[in-house]
mmCIF file of C-alpha atoms in Angstrom:
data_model
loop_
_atom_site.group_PDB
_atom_site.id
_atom_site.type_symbol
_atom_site.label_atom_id
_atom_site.label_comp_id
_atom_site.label_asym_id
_atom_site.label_seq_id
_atom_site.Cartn_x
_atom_site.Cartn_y
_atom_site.Cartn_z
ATOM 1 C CA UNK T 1 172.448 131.343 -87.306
ATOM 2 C CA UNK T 2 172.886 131.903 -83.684
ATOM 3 C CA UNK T 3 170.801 132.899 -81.183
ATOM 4 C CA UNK T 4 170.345 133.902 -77.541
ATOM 5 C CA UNK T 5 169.585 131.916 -74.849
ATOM 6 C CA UNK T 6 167.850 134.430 -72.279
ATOM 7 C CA UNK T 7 166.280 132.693 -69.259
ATOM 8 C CA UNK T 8 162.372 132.199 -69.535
ATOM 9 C CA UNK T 9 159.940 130.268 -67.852
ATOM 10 C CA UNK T 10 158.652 127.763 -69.872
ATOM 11 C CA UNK T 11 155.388 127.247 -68.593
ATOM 12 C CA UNK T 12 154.561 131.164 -68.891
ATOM 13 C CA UNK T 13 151.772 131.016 -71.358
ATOM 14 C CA UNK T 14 152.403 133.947 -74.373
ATOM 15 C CA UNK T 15 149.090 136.332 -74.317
ATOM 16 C CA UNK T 16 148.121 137.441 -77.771
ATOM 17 C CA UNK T 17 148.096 141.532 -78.119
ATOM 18 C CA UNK T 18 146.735 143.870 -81.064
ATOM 19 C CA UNK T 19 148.845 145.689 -82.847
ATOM 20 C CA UNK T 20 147.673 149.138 -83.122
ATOM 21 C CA UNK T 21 147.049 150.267 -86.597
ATOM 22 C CA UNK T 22 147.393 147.531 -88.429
ATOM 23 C CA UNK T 23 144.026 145.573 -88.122
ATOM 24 C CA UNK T 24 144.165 141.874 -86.833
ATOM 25 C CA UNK T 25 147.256 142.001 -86.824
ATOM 26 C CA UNK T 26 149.082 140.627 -83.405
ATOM 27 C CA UNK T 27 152.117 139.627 -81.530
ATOM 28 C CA UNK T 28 153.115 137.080 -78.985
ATOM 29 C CA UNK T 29 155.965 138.366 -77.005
ATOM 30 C CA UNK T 30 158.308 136.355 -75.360
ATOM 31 C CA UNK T 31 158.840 136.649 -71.844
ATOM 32 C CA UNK T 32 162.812 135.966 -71.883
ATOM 33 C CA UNK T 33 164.867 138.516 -70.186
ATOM 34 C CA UNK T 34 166.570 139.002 -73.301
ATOM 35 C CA UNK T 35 164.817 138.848 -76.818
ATOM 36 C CA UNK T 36 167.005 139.508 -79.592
ATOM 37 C CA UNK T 37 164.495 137.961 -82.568
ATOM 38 C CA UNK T 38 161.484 139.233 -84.875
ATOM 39 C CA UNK T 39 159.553 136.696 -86.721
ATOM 40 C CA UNK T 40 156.726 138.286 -88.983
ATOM 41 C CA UNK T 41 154.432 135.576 -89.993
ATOM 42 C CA UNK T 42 152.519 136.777 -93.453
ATOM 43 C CA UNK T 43 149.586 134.363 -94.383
ATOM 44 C CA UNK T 44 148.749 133.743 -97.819
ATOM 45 C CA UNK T 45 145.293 134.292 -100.066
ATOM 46 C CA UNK T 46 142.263 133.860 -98.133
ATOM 47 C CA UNK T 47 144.032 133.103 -95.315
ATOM 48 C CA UNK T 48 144.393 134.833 -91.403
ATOM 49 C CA UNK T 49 147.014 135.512 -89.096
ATOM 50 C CA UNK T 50 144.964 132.969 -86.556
ATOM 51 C CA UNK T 51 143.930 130.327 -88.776
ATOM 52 C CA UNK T 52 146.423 130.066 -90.804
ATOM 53 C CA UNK T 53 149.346 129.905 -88.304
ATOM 54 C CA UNK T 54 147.593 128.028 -85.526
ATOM 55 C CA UNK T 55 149.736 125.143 -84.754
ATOM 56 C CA UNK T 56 152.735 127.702 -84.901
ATOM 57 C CA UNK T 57 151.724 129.461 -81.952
ATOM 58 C CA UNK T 58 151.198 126.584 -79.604
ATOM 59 C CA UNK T 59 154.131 124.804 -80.795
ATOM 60 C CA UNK T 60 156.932 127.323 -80.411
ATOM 61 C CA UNK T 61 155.895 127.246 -76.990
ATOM 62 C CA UNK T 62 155.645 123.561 -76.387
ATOM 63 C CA UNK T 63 158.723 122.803 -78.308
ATOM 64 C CA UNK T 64 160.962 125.600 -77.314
ATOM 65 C CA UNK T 65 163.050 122.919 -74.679
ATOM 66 C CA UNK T 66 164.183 122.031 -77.937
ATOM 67 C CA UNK T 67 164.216 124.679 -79.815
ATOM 68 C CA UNK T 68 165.802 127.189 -77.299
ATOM 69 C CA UNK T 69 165.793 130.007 -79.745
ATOM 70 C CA UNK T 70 162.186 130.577 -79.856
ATOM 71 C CA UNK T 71 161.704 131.699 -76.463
ATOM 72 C CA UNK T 72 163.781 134.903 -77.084
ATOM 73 C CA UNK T 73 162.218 135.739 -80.275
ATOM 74 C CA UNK T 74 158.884 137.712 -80.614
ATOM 75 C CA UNK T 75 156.162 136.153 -82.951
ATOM 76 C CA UNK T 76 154.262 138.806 -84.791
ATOM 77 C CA UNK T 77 151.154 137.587 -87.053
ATOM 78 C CA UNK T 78 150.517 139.822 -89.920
ATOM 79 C CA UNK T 79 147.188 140.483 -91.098
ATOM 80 C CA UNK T 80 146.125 142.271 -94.532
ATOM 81 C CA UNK T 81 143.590 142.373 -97.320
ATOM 82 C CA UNK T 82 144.732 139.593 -99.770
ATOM 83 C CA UNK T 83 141.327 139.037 -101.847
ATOM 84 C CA UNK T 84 140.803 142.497 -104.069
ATOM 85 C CA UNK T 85 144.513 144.560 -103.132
ATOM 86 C CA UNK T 86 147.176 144.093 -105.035
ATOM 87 C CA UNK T 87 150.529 143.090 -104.623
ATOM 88 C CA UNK T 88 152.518 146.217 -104.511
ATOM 89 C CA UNK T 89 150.482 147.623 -101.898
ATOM 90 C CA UNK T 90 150.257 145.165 -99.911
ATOM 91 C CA UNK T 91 154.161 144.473 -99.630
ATOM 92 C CA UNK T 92 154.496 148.885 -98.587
ATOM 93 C CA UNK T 93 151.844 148.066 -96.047
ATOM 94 C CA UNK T 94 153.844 145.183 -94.954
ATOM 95 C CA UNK T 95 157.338 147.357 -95.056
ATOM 96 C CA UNK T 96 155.339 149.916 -92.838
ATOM 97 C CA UNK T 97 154.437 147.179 -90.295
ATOM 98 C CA UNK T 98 157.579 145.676 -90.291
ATOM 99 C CA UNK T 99 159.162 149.418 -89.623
ATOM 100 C CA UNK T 100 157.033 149.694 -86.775
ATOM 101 C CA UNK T 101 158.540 146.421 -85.575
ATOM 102 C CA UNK T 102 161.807 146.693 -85.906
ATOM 103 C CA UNK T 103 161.705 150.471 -84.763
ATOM 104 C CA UNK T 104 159.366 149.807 -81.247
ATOM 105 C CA UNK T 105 156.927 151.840 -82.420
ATOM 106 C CA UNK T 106 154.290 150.458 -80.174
ATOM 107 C CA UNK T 107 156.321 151.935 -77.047
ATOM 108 C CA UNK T 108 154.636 153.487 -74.149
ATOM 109 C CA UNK T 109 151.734 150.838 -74.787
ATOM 110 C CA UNK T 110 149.767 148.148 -73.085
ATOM 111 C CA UNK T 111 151.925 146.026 -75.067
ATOM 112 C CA UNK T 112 155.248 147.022 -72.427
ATOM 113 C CA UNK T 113 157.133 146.514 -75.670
ATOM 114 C CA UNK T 114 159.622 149.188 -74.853
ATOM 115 C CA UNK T 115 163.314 147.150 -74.449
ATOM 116 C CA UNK T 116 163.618 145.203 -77.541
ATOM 117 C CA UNK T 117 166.633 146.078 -79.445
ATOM 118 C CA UNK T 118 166.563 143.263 -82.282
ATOM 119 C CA UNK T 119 169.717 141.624 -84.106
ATOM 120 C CA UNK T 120 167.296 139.458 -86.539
ATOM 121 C CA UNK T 121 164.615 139.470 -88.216
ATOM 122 C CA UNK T 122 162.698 136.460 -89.902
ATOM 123 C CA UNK T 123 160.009 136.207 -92.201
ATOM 124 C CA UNK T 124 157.523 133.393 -92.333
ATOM 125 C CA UNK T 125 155.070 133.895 -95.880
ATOM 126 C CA UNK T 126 152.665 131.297 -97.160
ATOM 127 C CA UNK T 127 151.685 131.425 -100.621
ATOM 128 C CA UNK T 128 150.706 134.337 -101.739
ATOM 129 C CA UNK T 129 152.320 136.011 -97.836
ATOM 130 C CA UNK T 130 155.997 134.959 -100.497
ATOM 131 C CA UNK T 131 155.300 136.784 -102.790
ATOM 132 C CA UNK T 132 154.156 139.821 -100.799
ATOM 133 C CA UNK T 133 157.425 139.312 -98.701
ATOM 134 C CA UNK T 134 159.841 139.025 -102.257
ATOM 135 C CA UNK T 135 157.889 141.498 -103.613
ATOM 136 C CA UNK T 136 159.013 144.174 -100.280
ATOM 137 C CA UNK T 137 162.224 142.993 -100.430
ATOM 138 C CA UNK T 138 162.687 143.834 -104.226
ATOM 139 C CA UNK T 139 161.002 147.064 -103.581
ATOM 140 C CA UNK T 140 163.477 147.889 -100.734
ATOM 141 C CA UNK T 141 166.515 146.511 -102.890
ATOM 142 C CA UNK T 142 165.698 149.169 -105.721
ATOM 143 C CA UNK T 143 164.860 152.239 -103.326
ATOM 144 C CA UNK T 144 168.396 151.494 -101.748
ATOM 145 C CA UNK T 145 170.231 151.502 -105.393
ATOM 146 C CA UNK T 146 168.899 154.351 -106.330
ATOM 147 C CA UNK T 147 170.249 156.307 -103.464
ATOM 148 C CA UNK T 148 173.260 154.701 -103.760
ATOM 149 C CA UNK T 149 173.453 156.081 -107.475
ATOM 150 C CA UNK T 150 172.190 159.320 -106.605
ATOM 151 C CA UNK T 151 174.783 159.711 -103.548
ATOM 152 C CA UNK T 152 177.314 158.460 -106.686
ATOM 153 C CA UNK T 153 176.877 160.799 -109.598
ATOM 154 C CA UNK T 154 180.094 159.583 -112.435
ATOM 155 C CA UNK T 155 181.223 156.988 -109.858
ATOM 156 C CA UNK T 156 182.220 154.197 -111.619
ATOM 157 C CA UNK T 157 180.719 150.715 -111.907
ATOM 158 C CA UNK T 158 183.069 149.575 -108.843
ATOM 159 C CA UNK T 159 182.938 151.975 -106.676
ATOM 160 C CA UNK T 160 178.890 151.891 -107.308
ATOM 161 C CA UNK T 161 178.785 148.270 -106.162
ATOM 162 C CA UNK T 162 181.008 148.175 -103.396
ATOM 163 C CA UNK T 163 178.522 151.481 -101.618
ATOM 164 C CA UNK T 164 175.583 149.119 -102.999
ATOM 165 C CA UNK T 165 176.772 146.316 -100.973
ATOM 166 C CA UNK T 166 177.541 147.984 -97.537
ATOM 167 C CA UNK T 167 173.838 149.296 -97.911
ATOM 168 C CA UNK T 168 172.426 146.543 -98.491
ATOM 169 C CA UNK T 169 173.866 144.542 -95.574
ATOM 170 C CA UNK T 170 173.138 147.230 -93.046
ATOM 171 C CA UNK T 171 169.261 147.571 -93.888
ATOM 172 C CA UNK T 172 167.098 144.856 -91.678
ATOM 173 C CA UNK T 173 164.914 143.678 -94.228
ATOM 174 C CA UNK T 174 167.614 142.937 -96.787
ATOM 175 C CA UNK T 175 169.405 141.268 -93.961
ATOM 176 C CA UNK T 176 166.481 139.528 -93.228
ATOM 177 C CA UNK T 177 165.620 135.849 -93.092
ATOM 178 C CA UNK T 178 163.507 133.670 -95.156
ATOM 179 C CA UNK T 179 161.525 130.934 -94.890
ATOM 180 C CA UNK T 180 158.870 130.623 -97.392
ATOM 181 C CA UNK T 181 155.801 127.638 -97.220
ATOM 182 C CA UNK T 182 154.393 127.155 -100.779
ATOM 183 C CA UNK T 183 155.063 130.366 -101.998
ATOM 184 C CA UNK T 184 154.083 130.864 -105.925
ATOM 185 C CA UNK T 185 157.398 129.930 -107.779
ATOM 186 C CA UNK T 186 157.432 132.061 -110.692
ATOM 187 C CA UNK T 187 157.955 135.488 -109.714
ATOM 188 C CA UNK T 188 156.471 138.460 -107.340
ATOM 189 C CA UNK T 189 153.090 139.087 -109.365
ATOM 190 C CA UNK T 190 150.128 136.727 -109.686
ATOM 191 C CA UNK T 191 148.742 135.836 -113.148
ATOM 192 C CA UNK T 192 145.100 137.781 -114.319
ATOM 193 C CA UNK T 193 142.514 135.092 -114.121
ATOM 194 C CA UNK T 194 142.886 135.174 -117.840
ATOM 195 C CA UNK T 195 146.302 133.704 -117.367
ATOM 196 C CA UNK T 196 145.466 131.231 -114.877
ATOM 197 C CA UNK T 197 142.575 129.574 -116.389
ATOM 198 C CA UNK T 198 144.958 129.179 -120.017
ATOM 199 C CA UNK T 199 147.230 127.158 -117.842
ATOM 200 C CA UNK T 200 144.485 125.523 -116.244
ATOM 201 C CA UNK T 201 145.682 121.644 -117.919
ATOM 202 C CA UNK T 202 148.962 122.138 -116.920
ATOM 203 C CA UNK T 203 148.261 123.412 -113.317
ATOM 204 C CA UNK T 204 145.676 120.238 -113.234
ATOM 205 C CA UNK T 205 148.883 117.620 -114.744
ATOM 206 C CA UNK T 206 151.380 119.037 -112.089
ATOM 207 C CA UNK T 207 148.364 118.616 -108.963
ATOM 208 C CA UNK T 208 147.964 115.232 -110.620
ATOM 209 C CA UNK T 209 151.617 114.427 -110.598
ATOM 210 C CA UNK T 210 152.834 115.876 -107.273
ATOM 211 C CA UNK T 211 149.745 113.359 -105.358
#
């Protein structure tokens, strides 16, 4: 991946803004004169955009002599209900906020986030924030397929894939970015408590094994 290299100033200190709708959610923006990068940091269960991301914040500014591409990419911290909701809902509130994202829907704001015309976007889950993110992009992949099959009717398997394929690389969260920090391993879905408390000797021998 490539990115940008927009001039910034390095000591210009990020100030953390609300996002408008979407609870604690907030965003850093970068003050490069070009920013060309989303990254959507999704916390896990229990967790919060601040606490859980904290060194991230000050970091990407203290590193980014090093790490150029940070300065021209916008940091947003994604907050949500991860205790009682489940899954599914949680990863269409997520495609909503990421929509409003990648579509400047906070224009005309306080936030003066009214020139940003993004070529990436990057997702940053932990735990349970990977599943929420595989579970959106799943979602997306079979709301796209469907149209494509509908748009289709008695097209053959070919021709199916090959309109499949062009949809799927033009759509931003499909084209998206991953990078996933102890994410749960087996799926989009958490286990009842049932399920997790039958597989409580094995989950103790692997926690046993990994220290």
């Amino acid at each position: 991946r490539s990115f940008g290299a927009g001039s910034v100033n390095m000591l210009q200190r990020r100030v953390p803004k609300y996002l408008p709708g979407f609870g604690k959610s907030y965003v850093l923006l970068s003050k490069a004169e070009v920013v060309d990068a989303a990254v959507v940091f999704v916390h896990g269960f229990g967790g919060k955009p601040t606490t859980t991301w904290r060194d991230f914040q000050g970091l990407a500014q203290e590193y980014s002599p090093e790490y150029p591409w940070w300065a021209t990419s916008d940091m947003f911290f994604y907050a949500y209900e991860s205790l009682h909701t489940p899954i599914r809902h949680n990863a269409k509130r997520l495609g909503d906020f990421v929509e409003s994202v990648w579509h400047n829907k906070w224009q005309g704001t306080d936030l003066l986030y009214t020139d940003r015309k993004y070529k990436d976007l990057i997702f940053a889950g932990h735990s349970e924030g990977g599943v929420i993110i595989r579970r959106l992009v799943l979602d997306r992949y079979d709301a796209i397929k469907l149209t494509v099959e509908e748009a289709n009717p008695g097209a053959n398997a070919d021709t199916i894939k090959a309109a499949l394929k062009t949809a799927l690389s033009s759509h931003f969260v499909l084209a998206s970015y991953l990078r996933l920090f102890a994410p749960a391993c087996r799926g989009t879905n958490f286990s009842s408590w049932a399920g997790f408390l039958s597989s409580f000797s094995f989950l103790a021998s692997a926690v046993a094994a990994s220290s």
